[in-house]
Coordinates of C-alpha atoms in Angstrom, one line a residue:
Chain A
X12 CA 96.1 -15.5 -9.1
X13 CA 92.4 -15.0 -8.9
X14 CA 92.4 -15.5 -5.1
X15 CA 95.2 -12.9 -4.5
X16 CA 93.2 -10.8 -6.3
X17 CA 90.3 -11.3 -3.6
X18 CA 92.5 -10.8 -0.7
X19 CA 94.0 -8.2 -2.3
X20 CA 90.7 -6.7 -2.0
X21 CA 90.6 -7.0 1.7
X22 CA 93.6 -4.8 1.9
X23 CA 91.3 -1.9 -0.4
X24 CA 88.5 -0.8 1.7
X25 CA 88.9 2.6 2.4
X26 CA 89.2 3.2 -1.7
X27 CA 86.6 0.4 -2.3
X28 CA 84.2 2.3 0.5
X29 CA 85.5 5.8 -1.3
X30 CA 84.7 4.8 -4.8
X31 CA 81.1 3.5 -3.5
X32 CA 80.7 6.5 -1.6
X33 CA 80.9 8.5 -5.4
X34 CA 78.6 6.1 -7.0
X35 CA 76.1 6.2 -4.5
X36 CA 75.9 10.0 -4.4
X37 CA 75.6 10.5 -7.8
X38 CA 72.3 8.0 -7.5
X39 CA 71.3 10.1 -5.1
X40 CA 71.9 13.5 -6.6
X41 CA 69.7 12.3 -9.3
X42 CA 67.2 11.8 -7.0
X43 CA 66.2 15.4 -6.1
X44 CA 64.7 18.1 -8.2
X45 CA 66.2 21.3 -9.2
X46 CA 64.4 23.0 -6.7
X47 CA 65.3 21.3 -3.8
X48 CA 68.2 23.0 -2.3
X49 CA 68.5 21.6 1.3
X50 CA 69.8 18.3 0.2
X51 CA 69.9 17.2 3.8
X52 CA 69.7 13.2 2.7
X53 CA 72.9 14.0 0.0
X54 CA 75.4 15.5 2.5
X55 CA 74.1 13.1 5.0
X56 CA 75.4 10.4 3.0
X57 CA 78.5 12.4 1.9
X58 CA 79.7 12.3 5.5
X59 CA 78.4 9.0 6.7
X60 CA 80.7 7.6 3.7
X61 CA 84.0 9.5 4.2
X62 CA 83.3 8.6 7.9
X63 CA 83.1 5.4 6.8
X64 CA 85.8 5.3 4.6
X65 CA 87.9 7.3 7.5
X66 CA 86.9 4.5 10.5
X67 CA 88.6 1.9 8.1
X68 CA 91.3 3.5 7.8
X69 CA 91.9 3.8 11.6
X70 CA 91.1 0.4 11.2
X71 CA 93.7 -0.9 9.5
X72 CA 96.3 1.6 10.5
X73 CA 98.2 -0.9 12.3
X74 CA 98.1 -4.1 10.1
X75 CA 101.5 -4.7 8.8
X76 CA 102.2 -3.4 5.5
X77 CA 101.9 -5.5 2.1
X78 CA 102.1 -4.7 -1.7
X79 CA 98.8 -5.9 -2.7
X80 CA 97.5 -6.0 -6.3
X81 CA 100.3 -8.1 -7.7
X82 CA 102.7 -5.5 -6.2
X83 CA 101.6 -2.8 -8.1
X84 CA 100.0 -1.0 -4.9
X85 CA 101.3 -0.7 -1.6
X86 CA 99.2 -0.3 1.3
X87 CA 101.4 0.8 4.9
X88 CA 101.4 2.8 7.7
X89 CA 103.1 6.0 5.7
X90 CA 100.2 5.5 2.5
X91 CA 97.1 5.1 5.4
X92 CA 99.0 8.4 7.3
X93 CA 98.4 10.5 4.4
X94 CA 95.1 9.4 3.2
X95 CA 93.8 10.2 6.3
X96 CA 94.7 13.5 5.8
X97 CA 93.3 13.7 2.6
X98 CA 90.2 12.0 3.7
X99 CA 89.9 15.0 6.5
X100 CA 90.8 17.6 3.9
X101 CA 88.4 16.8 1.7
X102 CA 85.5 16.5 3.9
X103 CA 86.2 19.8 5.5
X104 CA 86.2 21.5 2.0
X105 CA 82.9 19.6 0.9
X106 CA 81.2 21.5 4.5
X107 CA 82.3 24.5 3.5
X108 CA 81.7 24.5 0.0
X109 CA 78.1 23.9 1.7
X110 CA 78.2 26.8 3.3
X111 CA 80.0 29.0 1.4
X112 CA 78.0 31.4 -1.0
X113 CA 81.0 31.3 -3.4
X114 CA 79.8 28.3 -5.3
X115 CA 76.1 28.2 -7.3
X116 CA 73.6 26.3 -4.6
X117 CA 72.6 23.5 -7.6
X118 CA 76.3 23.1 -8.2
X119 CA 77.6 22.1 -4.7
X120 CA 76.7 18.6 -4.5
X121 CA 78.8 18.5 -8.1
X122 CA 81.5 19.6 -6.0
X123 CA 80.8 17.0 -3.2
X124 CA 80.9 14.3 -6.1
X125 CA 84.2 15.5 -7.6
X126 CA 85.8 16.1 -4.8
X127 CA 85.3 13.0 -3.5
X128 CA 86.8 11.9 -6.7
X129 CA 90.1 13.6 -6.8
X130 CA 90.4 12.2 -3.3
X131 CA 90.3 8.8 -5.0
X132 CA 92.9 10.0 -7.0
X133 CA 95.0 10.9 -4.2
X134 CA 94.7 7.5 -3.0
X135 CA 95.5 5.9 -5.6
X136 CA 98.6 7.9 -6.0
X137 CA 99.9 7.7 -2.2
X138 CA 100.4 4.4 -2.6
X139 CA 101.2 3.4 -6.3
X140 CA 103.9 1.3 -6.0
X141 CA 104.4 1.1 -10.4
X142 CA 104.9 4.1 -13.0
X143 CA 101.3 3.1 -13.9
X144 CA 99.2 3.6 -10.8
X145 CA 101.2 6.8 -10.4
X146 CA 100.4 8.4 -13.6
X147 CA 96.3 7.2 -13.3
X148 CA 96.3 8.5 -9.8
X149 CA 98.0 11.8 -11.4
X150 CA 95.1 12.0 -14.0
X151 CA 92.6 11.2 -11.7
X152 CA 93.6 13.8 -9.3
X153 CA 94.5 16.5 -12.5
X154 CA 91.6 15.8 -14.5
X155 CA 88.7 16.5 -12.0
X156 CA 90.9 19.1 -10.6
X157 CA 90.7 21.1 -14.2
X158 CA 86.7 21.1 -13.8
X159 CA 87.1 22.1 -10.0
X160 CA 88.6 24.8 -11.1
X161 CA 86.5 26.2 -13.6
X162 CA 83.3 25.9 -11.3
X163 CA 81.7 29.0 -11.9
X164 CA 80.3 28.5 -15.1
X165 CA 79.7 31.8 -16.1
X166 CA 82.7 33.4 -14.7
X167 CA 85.4 34.3 -16.9
X168 CA 88.3 34.2 -14.3
X169 CA 87.5 30.9 -13.4
X170 CA 86.6 29.5 -16.3
X171 CA 90.5 31.3 -17.3
X172 CA 91.5 29.6 -14.5
X173 CA 90.2 25.9 -15.5
X174 CA 91.7 26.7 -19.1
X175 CA 95.3 27.3 -17.5
X176 CA 95.3 24.6 -15.3
X177 CA 94.1 22.2 -17.8
X178 CA 97.0 23.7 -20.5
X179 CA 99.9 23.3 -18.1
X180 CA 98.7 20.4 -16.2
X181 CA 98.2 18.5 -20.2
X182 CA 101.7 19.4 -21.1
X183 CA 103.3 18.3 -17.7
X184 CA 102.0 14.9 -17.7
X185 CA 102.9 14.6 -21.3
X186 CA 106.8 15.8 -19.7
X187 CA 106.2 13.3 -17.0
X188 CA 105.5 10.3 -19.4
X189 CA 108.4 10.8 -21.7
X190 CA 110.7 10.8 -18.4
X191 CA 108.9 7.4 -17.1
X192 CA 109.4 6.0 -21.0
X193 CA 113.0 6.2 -20.8
X194 CA 112.8 5.4 -16.9
X195 CA 111.2 2.2 -18.1
X196 CA 113.6 1.9 -21.3
X197 CA 117.0 1.7 -18.7
X198 CA 115.2 -0.2 -16.2
X199 CA 113.2 -2.9 -17.9
X200 CA 110.5 -2.7 -15.6
X201 CA 107.7 -0.4 -14.6
X202 CA 107.2 -1.8 -10.5
X203 CA 109.3 0.0 -8.0
X204 CA 109.9 -3.2 -6.2
X205 CA 113.2 -4.4 -6.4
X206 CA 114.5 -1.6 -8.6
X207 CA 116.7 -0.2 -6.0
X208 CA 119.2 -3.3 -5.7
X209 CA 118.8 -3.1 -9.7
X210 CA 119.9 0.5 -9.6
X211 CA 123.2 -0.4 -8.0
X212 CA 124.2 -2.7 -10.6
X213 CA 123.9 0.1 -13.5
X214 CA 126.4 0.8 -15.9
X215 CA 128.0 4.9 -15.8
X216 CA 126.2 5.1 -19.3
X217 CA 122.3 4.4 -18.2
X218 CA 122.7 6.4 -15.1
X219 CA 123.7 9.8 -18.0
X220 CA 120.2 8.7 -19.4
X221 CA 118.6 8.1 -16.1
X222 CA 119.7 11.7 -14.9
X223 CA 117.2 13.8 -17.8
X224 CA 114.6 11.2 -17.2
X225 CA 114.2 11.7 -13.7
X226 CA 114.4 15.7 -13.9
X227 CA 111.6 15.3 -16.3
X228 CA 109.7 13.2 -14.3
X229 CA 109.7 15.7 -11.5
X230 CA 108.4 18.2 -13.6
X231 CA 105.1 16.1 -13.3
X232 CA 104.7 15.6 -9.5
X233 CA 106.5 19.5 -8.8
X234 CA 103.4 20.9 -11.1
X235 CA 101.1 19.1 -8.9
X236 CA 102.7 20.6 -5.2
X237 CA 103.4 24.0 -7.3
X238 CA 107.2 23.6 -7.1
X239 CA 108.6 26.5 -8.5
X240 CA 110.0 26.1 -12.1
X241 CA 106.0 24.8 -12.7
X242 CA 104.0 27.2 -9.9
X243 CA 103.3 29.9 -13.0
X244 CA 99.3 27.7 -12.5
X245 CA 98.9 28.2 -8.7
X246 CA 97.8 31.6 -7.9
X247 CA 95.9 32.1 -11.3
X248 CA 93.7 28.8 -10.4
X249 CA 94.0 29.7 -6.9
X250 CA 92.3 33.2 -7.7
X251 CA 90.0 32.0 -9.9
X252 CA 88.6 29.1 -8.7
X253 CA 85.7 29.4 -5.8
X254 CA 87.4 29.5 -2.3
X255 CA 86.4 26.2 -0.8
X256 CA 87.8 24.9 -4.5
X257 CA 90.7 26.7 -3.6
X258 CA 91.0 24.9 0.1
X259 CA 90.5 22.1 -1.2
X260 CA 93.6 22.3 -3.8
X261 CA 95.9 23.6 -1.0
X262 CA 95.5 20.3 0.8
X263 CA 94.6 17.3 -1.1
X264 CA 96.6 17.6 -4.2
X265 CA 99.3 19.0 -2.3
X266 CA 99.8 16.7 -0.1
X267 CA 99.5 14.1 -2.1
X268 CA 101.9 14.8 -4.8
X269 CA 104.3 15.1 -1.3
X270 CA 103.5 12.0 -0.4
X271 CA 104.3 10.1 -4.0
X272 CA 107.8 12.2 -4.1
X273 CA 108.6 10.7 -0.6
X274 CA 107.6 7.3 -2.0
X275 CA 110.2 7.8 -5.0
X276 CA 112.9 9.2 -3.5
X277 CA 113.2 6.7 -0.7
X278 CA 112.8 3.9 -3.3
X279 CA 115.1 5.5 -6.5
X280 CA 117.2 7.8 -4.1
X281 CA 118.1 5.5 -1.2
X282 CA 121.4 4.5 -1.5
X283 CA 124.3 7.1 -1.6
X284 CA 125.5 7.4 -5.8
X285 CA 125.6 9.9 -8.4
X286 CA 121.7 9.7 -8.6
X287 CA 121.1 10.6 -5.3
X288 CA 123.7 13.3 -4.9
X289 CA 122.1 14.8 -8.1
X290 CA 118.2 14.5 -6.8
X291 CA 119.3 16.1 -3.5
X292 CA 121.1 18.2 -5.3
X293 CA 117.7 19.5 -7.4
X294 CA 115.6 19.1 -4.5
X295 CA 117.3 21.6 -2.8
X296 CA 117.2 24.5 -5.4
X297 CA 113.4 23.9 -6.0
X298 CA 112.6 23.7 -2.9
X299 CA 114.6 27.2 -2.1
X300 CA 113.3 28.6 -4.8
X301 CA 109.6 27.7 -3.6
X302 CA 110.2 28.8 -0.6
X303 CA 111.7 32.1 -1.6
X304 CA 109.2 32.8 -4.7
X305 CA 106.0 32.3 -2.5
X306 CA 107.0 34.1 0.6
X307 CA 108.5 37.0 -2.0
X308 CA 105.1 37.4 -4.1
X309 CA 102.6 37.0 -1.1
X310 CA 104.1 39.8 0.7
X311 CA 102.4 42.4 -2.0
X312 CA 99.4 40.4 -2.5
X313 CA 96.1 42.8 -2.0
X314 CA 93.4 39.9 -1.6
X315 CA 93.8 37.5 1.6
X316 CA 93.4 34.4 -0.7
X317 CA 96.0 35.1 -3.0
X318 CA 98.7 35.8 -0.1
X319 CA 97.1 32.5 1.4
X320 CA 97.5 31.1 -2.1
X321 CA 101.2 32.1 -2.4
X322 CA 102.0 31.0 1.7
X323 CA 100.5 27.8 0.8
X324 CA 103.5 27.1 -2.4
X325 CA 106.0 28.2 0.2
X326 CA 105.2 25.5 2.9
X327 CA 105.2 23.2 0.1
X328 CA 108.7 24.4 -0.5
X329 CA 109.4 23.6 3.4
X330 CA 107.6 20.0 2.9
X331 CA 110.0 19.3 0.1
X332 CA 113.2 19.8 2.4
X333 CA 111.9 17.0 4.6
X334 CA 111.9 14.9 1.3
X335 CA 115.2 15.3 0.3
X336 CA 117.1 14.8 3.6
X337 CA 115.6 10.9 2.5
X338 CA 115.8 8.9 5.5
X339 CA 113.6 7.9 8.3
X340 CA 113.8 10.9 10.1
X341 CA 112.8 13.3 6.8
X342 CA 109.8 11.4 6.3
X343 CA 108.5 11.4 9.6
X344 CA 109.1 15.2 9.6
X345 CA 107.0 15.7 6.6
X346 CA 104.2 13.6 7.9
X347 CA 104.0 16.1 10.7
X348 CA 104.4 19.3 8.9
X349 CA 101.4 17.8 6.6
X350 CA 99.3 17.2 9.3
X351 CA 99.9 20.3 11.0
X352 CA 99.4 21.9 7.9
X353 CA 96.3 20.7 7.7
X354 CA 94.2 22.2 10.2
X355 CA 96.3 25.6 9.8
X356 CA 95.3 25.7 6.2
X357 CA 91.7 24.9 6.9
X358 CA 90.8 27.4 9.8
X359 CA 92.6 30.2 8.0
X360 CA 90.4 29.5 4.7
X361 CA 87.0 28.9 6.7
X362 CA 87.3 31.9 8.0
X363 CA 88.3 33.7 4.9
X364 CA 85.7 32.0 3.1
X365 CA 83.0 33.2 5.8
X366 CA 84.0 36.8 5.7
X367 CA 84.8 37.1 1.7
X368 CA 80.6 35.7 1.5
X369 CA 79.8 38.8 3.5
X370 CA 81.5 41.0 1.6
X371 CA 81.8 39.7 -1.7
X372 CA 85.7 39.9 -2.2
X373 CA 88.6 39.2 0.7
X374 CA 90.8 41.9 0.5
X375 CA 92.8 43.2 3.5
X376 CA 90.6 45.9 4.4
X377 CA 87.7 43.7 4.8
X378 CA 89.2 42.2 8.0
X379 CA 89.8 45.5 9.3
X380 CA 88.4 45.9 13.5
X381 CA 87.1 42.0 12.6
X382 CA 87.8 41.9 16.4
X383 CA 85.2 44.3 17.9
X384 CA 82.5 42.2 16.3
X385 CA 83.9 38.7 16.4
X386 CA 86.9 38.5 18.8
X387 CA 87.1 34.6 19.2
X388 CA 87.5 34.8 15.5
X389 CA 89.7 37.2 15.3
X390 CA 91.8 35.5 17.9
X391 CA 91.5 32.2 16.1
X392 CA 93.1 33.5 13.0
X393 CA 95.4 35.4 14.4
X394 CA 97.0 32.4 16.0
X395 CA 96.3 30.6 12.9
X396 CA 99.0 33.1 11.5
X397 CA 101.1 33.2 13.8
X398 CA 101.4 29.2 13.5
X399 CA 102.0 29.5 9.8
X400 CA 105.0 31.8 10.1
X401 CA 106.1 29.2 12.6
X402 CA 106.1 31.3 16.0
X403 CA 106.2 29.0 19.0
X404 CA 104.5 27.4 21.2
X405 CA 102.0 26.9 18.0
X406 CA 102.0 23.6 16.0
X407 CA 103.6 25.3 13.1
X408 CA 106.8 26.0 15.0
X409 CA 106.8 22.3 16.1
X410 CA 106.5 21.3 12.3
X411 CA 109.4 23.6 11.5
X412 CA 111.7 22.4 14.1
X413 CA 111.1 18.9 13.1
X414 CA 112.1 19.6 9.1
X415 CA 115.0 21.8 10.6
X416 CA 116.4 18.9 12.9
X417 CA 115.7 16.6 9.6
X418 CA 118.7 19.3 7.8
X419 CA 120.8 19.3 10.2
X420 CA 120.8 15.6 10.9
X421 CA 122.0 15.5 7.0
X422 CA 124.4 18.7 7.5
X423 CA 122.7 21.0 5.1
X424 CA 122.7 23.7 7.0
X425 CA 122.8 26.2 4.1
X426 CA 119.4 24.9 3.4
X427 CA 118.0 25.4 7.0
X428 CA 119.1 29.2 7.2
X429 CA 117.5 29.9 4.2
X430 CA 114.4 28.4 5.5
X431 CA 114.9 30.5 8.4
X432 CA 115.0 33.5 7.1
X433 CA 112.3 32.8 4.6
X434 CA 109.9 32.0 7.9
X435 CA 111.3 35.9 8.8
X436 CA 109.9 37.2 6.0
X437 CA 106.8 35.2 6.1
X438 CA 105.8 36.9 9.4
X439 CA 105.4 40.1 7.8
X440 CA 102.4 39.0 5.5
X441 CA 101.2 36.9 8.0
X442 CA 101.7 39.8 10.8
X443 CA 99.6 42.9 8.4
X444 CA 96.6 40.9 8.5
X445 CA 96.9 40.5 12.5
X446 CA 97.7 44.0 13.0
X447 CA 94.6 45.0 10.6
X448 CA 91.8 42.9 12.5
X449 CA 93.3 44.0 16.0
X450 CA 94.3 47.6 15.6
X451 CA 92.3 49.0 12.9
X452 CA 89.3 50.5 12.7
X453 CA 86.6 48.9 11.4
X454 CA 84.9 49.5 8.3
X455 CA 81.4 48.5 9.2
X456 CA 79.7 46.4 12.0
X457 CA 77.5 44.3 9.9
X458 CA 76.6 40.9 11.1
X459 CA 79.0 38.7 8.9
X460 CA 76.1 35.6 8.3
X461 CA 78.7 32.7 8.1
X462 CA 79.9 32.8 11.7
X463 CA 76.8 31.2 12.8
X464 CA 77.1 29.0 16.2
X465 CA 77.7 26.0 14.4
X466 CA 80.5 27.1 12.1
X467 CA 82.4 28.7 14.9
X468 CA 82.2 25.7 16.7
X469 CA 83.6 23.9 13.8
X470 CA 86.3 26.7 13.7
X471 CA 87.3 26.5 17.2
X472 CA 87.1 22.3 16.8
X473 CA 89.5 22.7 14.1
X474 CA 91.7 25.8 15.9
X475 CA 92.1 23.4 18.9
X476 CA 94.8 21.1 17.0
X477 CA 97.0 24.2 16.3
X478 CA 97.3 24.9 19.5
X479 CA 97.4 22.0 21.2
X480 CA 99.8 20.0 18.8
X481 CA 102.6 23.1 19.7
X482 CA 102.4 21.8 23.2
X483 CA 101.9 18.4 23.0
X484 CA 103.7 16.8 20.4
X485 CA 104.9 13.8 21.2
X486 CA 101.5 12.0 20.9
X487 CA 101.8 13.3 17.0
X488 CA 105.3 12.7 16.8
X489 CA 104.9 8.8 17.8
X490 CA 102.0 8.6 15.3
X491 CA 104.5 9.7 12.6
X492 CA 107.4 7.8 14.0
X493 CA 105.0 4.2 13.5
X494 CA 103.8 5.4 10.1
X495 CA 107.1 3.7 8.2
X496 CA 107.3 3.6 4.5
X497 CA 106.8 0.5 3.3
X498 CA 109.5 -0.8 0.6
X499 CA 108.5 -3.9 -1.0
X500 CA 111.2 -6.2 -1.9
Chain B
X7 CA 115.2 -4.3 -40.0
X8 CA 114.1 -1.0 -37.9
X9 CA 116.5 -0.8 -35.0
X10 CA 115.6 0.9 -31.7
X11 CA 117.5 4.3 -32.1
X12 CA 115.5 5.4 -34.8
X13 CA 112.0 5.0 -32.6
X14 CA 113.5 7.1 -30.1
X15 CA 114.4 9.6 -32.5
X16 CA 111.1 9.7 -34.2
X17 CA 109.8 10.3 -30.7
X18 CA 111.8 12.8 -29.7
X19 CA 110.8 14.9 -32.8
X20 CA 107.5 14.8 -31.8
X21 CA 108.0 15.5 -28.1
X22 CA 109.7 18.5 -29.6
X23 CA 107.3 19.2 -31.8
X24 CA 105.0 18.9 -29.6
X25 CA 106.4 21.4 -27.2
X26 CA 107.0 24.0 -30.0
X27 CA 103.3 23.8 -30.9
X28 CA 102.5 24.9 -27.3
X29 CA 104.9 27.6 -26.5
X30 CA 104.3 28.9 -30.7
X31 CA 101.1 28.4 -31.3
X32 CA 98.3 31.5 -30.1
X33 CA 95.2 29.0 -30.9
X34 CA 93.9 27.1 -28.1
X35 CA 93.0 24.2 -29.7
X36 CA 96.4 23.6 -31.2
X37 CA 97.8 23.9 -27.9
X38 CA 95.7 20.8 -27.0
X39 CA 97.1 19.3 -30.1
X40 CA 100.6 19.8 -29.0
X41 CA 99.7 17.9 -25.6
X42 CA 98.5 14.9 -28.1
X43 CA 102.0 14.5 -29.5
X44 CA 103.5 14.9 -26.5
X45 CA 101.6 12.2 -24.3
X46 CA 101.8 9.7 -28.1
X47 CA 105.9 9.8 -28.2
X48 CA 105.5 9.2 -24.6
X49 CA 103.5 6.0 -25.8
X50 CA 105.7 5.6 -29.0
X51 CA 108.6 5.0 -26.3
X52 CA 107.3 2.7 -24.5
X53 CA 105.7 0.6 -27.1
X54 CA 109.5 0.8 -28.6
X55 CA 111.2 -0.3 -25.5
X56 CA 108.8 -2.8 -25.0
X57 CA 109.6 -4.7 -28.6
X58 CA 113.3 -3.9 -28.3
X59 CA 114.9 -4.2 -24.9
X60 CA 112.3 -6.1 -22.7
X61 CA 110.0 -8.6 -23.3
X62 CA 107.7 -8.2 -20.7
X63 CA 104.1 -6.7 -21.4
X64 CA 104.6 -3.5 -19.1
X65 CA 105.6 -1.0 -21.7
X66 CA 102.5 -2.1 -24.1
X67 CA 99.9 -1.6 -21.3
X68 CA 101.5 1.6 -20.1
X69 CA 100.6 2.8 -23.6
X70 CA 97.3 1.4 -24.0
X71 CA 96.6 3.5 -20.5
X72 CA 98.2 6.3 -21.8
X73 CA 96.0 6.3 -24.9
X74 CA 92.3 6.0 -22.5
X75 CA 93.5 9.1 -20.4
X76 CA 95.0 11.3 -23.0
X77 CA 91.1 10.4 -24.7
X78 CA 89.6 11.7 -21.1
X79 CA 92.3 14.6 -20.4
X80 CA 90.9 16.1 -24.0
X81 CA 87.5 15.6 -23.6
X82 CA 87.7 17.7 -20.3
X83 CA 89.8 19.9 -22.0
X84 CA 87.9 20.7 -24.8
X85 CA 84.9 20.8 -22.5
X86 CA 86.8 23.8 -20.7
X87 CA 87.4 25.2 -24.1
X88 CA 83.6 25.0 -25.0
X89 CA 83.0 27.3 -21.9
X90 CA 86.0 30.1 -22.4
X91 CA 85.0 30.5 -25.7
X92 CA 81.1 30.9 -24.9
X93 CA 81.9 33.9 -22.5
X94 CA 84.9 35.6 -24.5
X95 CA 83.8 34.5 -28.0
X96 CA 87.6 33.6 -28.7
X97 CA 90.2 30.5 -28.5
X98 CA 93.3 32.5 -28.7
X99 CA 95.2 32.4 -25.9
X100 CA 96.1 36.2 -25.6
X101 CA 92.6 36.7 -24.3
X102 CA 93.2 34.9 -21.3
X103 CA 94.6 37.4 -19.4
X104 CA 91.6 38.5 -17.1
X105 CA 94.1 36.8 -14.3
X106 CA 97.4 38.3 -14.8
X107 CA 96.4 41.9 -12.5

C-alpha cells in the first residue's frame, strides 16, 4: 500500500514541482524589504520553477496512462496537454502582472504566488478521477480566485467583484455538492472508475434521481466556465479585477473547467441511453445560450476589456459544443480550440493592458489611430481579432472548423448553424476595434511605455502561433489526436 | 429507528432554506450563513447515504472535506466582506452596485 503511494508520486512530479515553487516563492518574497521594487530573484525563481513544471509535463507526456493514488487521479495525455496550456497561461499572466501598472507594486509577488495556487487547483481538476478530487480542485481554484478578484485592495469595484465572485461561487459549490451527494447515494461510490458499467445496470427509478442530481452538479462546473444561466458574475468580475487578473481568469479556470466537463461527459455519458440524451440536451441548450448571450452582450460594450470578457463567455460556449459531441473527435476539437484560444486571448489582453496602462482606461476610443504609432502592434491586434472571429486562414478558423466537423459527424446541424451565425455576429464587434485602430484619426501621439522592445518581441512571439496554426495545423492536430482521454477501468 | 428518507428530508429542508436565505436576505453576513446551510445539507446527505446505503467510507471522507473546505471558504469570504465594509461602510448587498452600469 505504502509502496504504491510512492510509485504514484513518480507520476505526480509536475504538481509537486508547482507546489514547491509556490512554497519557495513565499520564502523568497519574505526575504525582501518592502522598498525593493525590482525583486529580480523572485521572478527568476517563478519562471524557473514554472519552466521546470512545463519541462516535466513534456517529459511525461508520452508515458502510458495510469490511475494513481488508488484511483483518485488519472495521468493521461489529455490531462497533460491541458496542464501545459494552464502552465503557459499562468506564466504569461505573471509576466503581464509584472509589467502592468494595474496591480500595486508590492502586490505583484502575491499575484504570482496565488496564481500558482490557482494553477495547482486547475491541475488537480483536470486529472481528477473521483468526486472528492474534483471538489478539492474546484475549491482550490475558486478560493484563491476570490482573493485575486479583490486584488486592488482600496478600489471599490475590485472588492465588489471579489464579493460577488465569492458569494455566487459559494452557492454554486454548495449546489454542486448537493447534486454530488445524490449521485453518490445512487452509485454507492465517489470513484469514476468502473462507473460507466454500473450506470448501464441501473433501474429507471435511480436514473430519474440521477438526472436532477447531474443538473445540480453541472451548476458548479458551469459556474467556473461562465456558462449562461450561471454567467452573471463574469462581466462584473472581469470588469472589476485588474487586467492581468482578467487575463488569468479568462484562461486558467475556464480551460480547467472545460477539461473536467469533458472528462465527466466521457465517463458518465459515454454510452447511449436516457442519461446521455438528457445530458446532451442540457449541454446543447446551455452552449447555444452561452454563445448567443456572450456575443449579443459584447456588441454594446464601451470598454475593450469588457468586450473581451463577453467574447470569452461566447468562446466557452463554442468549446462546450465540442464537449457535447462526447467522442474522440469532440475531445480533440476542444483541445485544439483551447490551444488556439490560449494564444489569441493572451495577445489581445497583452495589447489592451499596455494601452490601458498609458491612458488609465481601455475604452474603444483609446485605440483610435494606433496604426500610426505602432503599426506592428496594430497589425497583430487586427490579426488576433480576425482569428477570434474565426476568419481563415487564421488559427481561430481551423479551431472552429474542427468543432463544426465534430458537430456535423453527429448530425447536430442546428447547433452548427447557431455557432456559424454567432461567428458572424462576433465579427461585428471585433471589426469595430479594427476599424477604429486603422481608419480613424489618432487622439494623441504619446508614446505607450508598455510597448518596449522586450514586450513587443514577446507579443510577436505569442502571435506567431495564431498565424502559423491556421496554416500548418497538422502538427497540432497530431498532438491533439494523441491526447487520448484515459478512462480508468 | 430513524430511516434514510427522514435524513434526506431534513437535508432538503436545509438546502431550500439556504437558498431562500441567499435570495431573501440583504445582509452579506446572512448570505454567507445561507451558503453554510447549503454546504451542510450536502455534508449531511453524504453521511446519511454512507450510513444507510453503502458501507464504505467514501461519504464520511467527503463530509469531512466539505467541513474543512467550507471553513476555508468562509474565512476568505469574511475577509473580503471586511474589506468591502471598510470601503463602503456597509454590509448591505444593495450597496454593491458599482459594477452594474
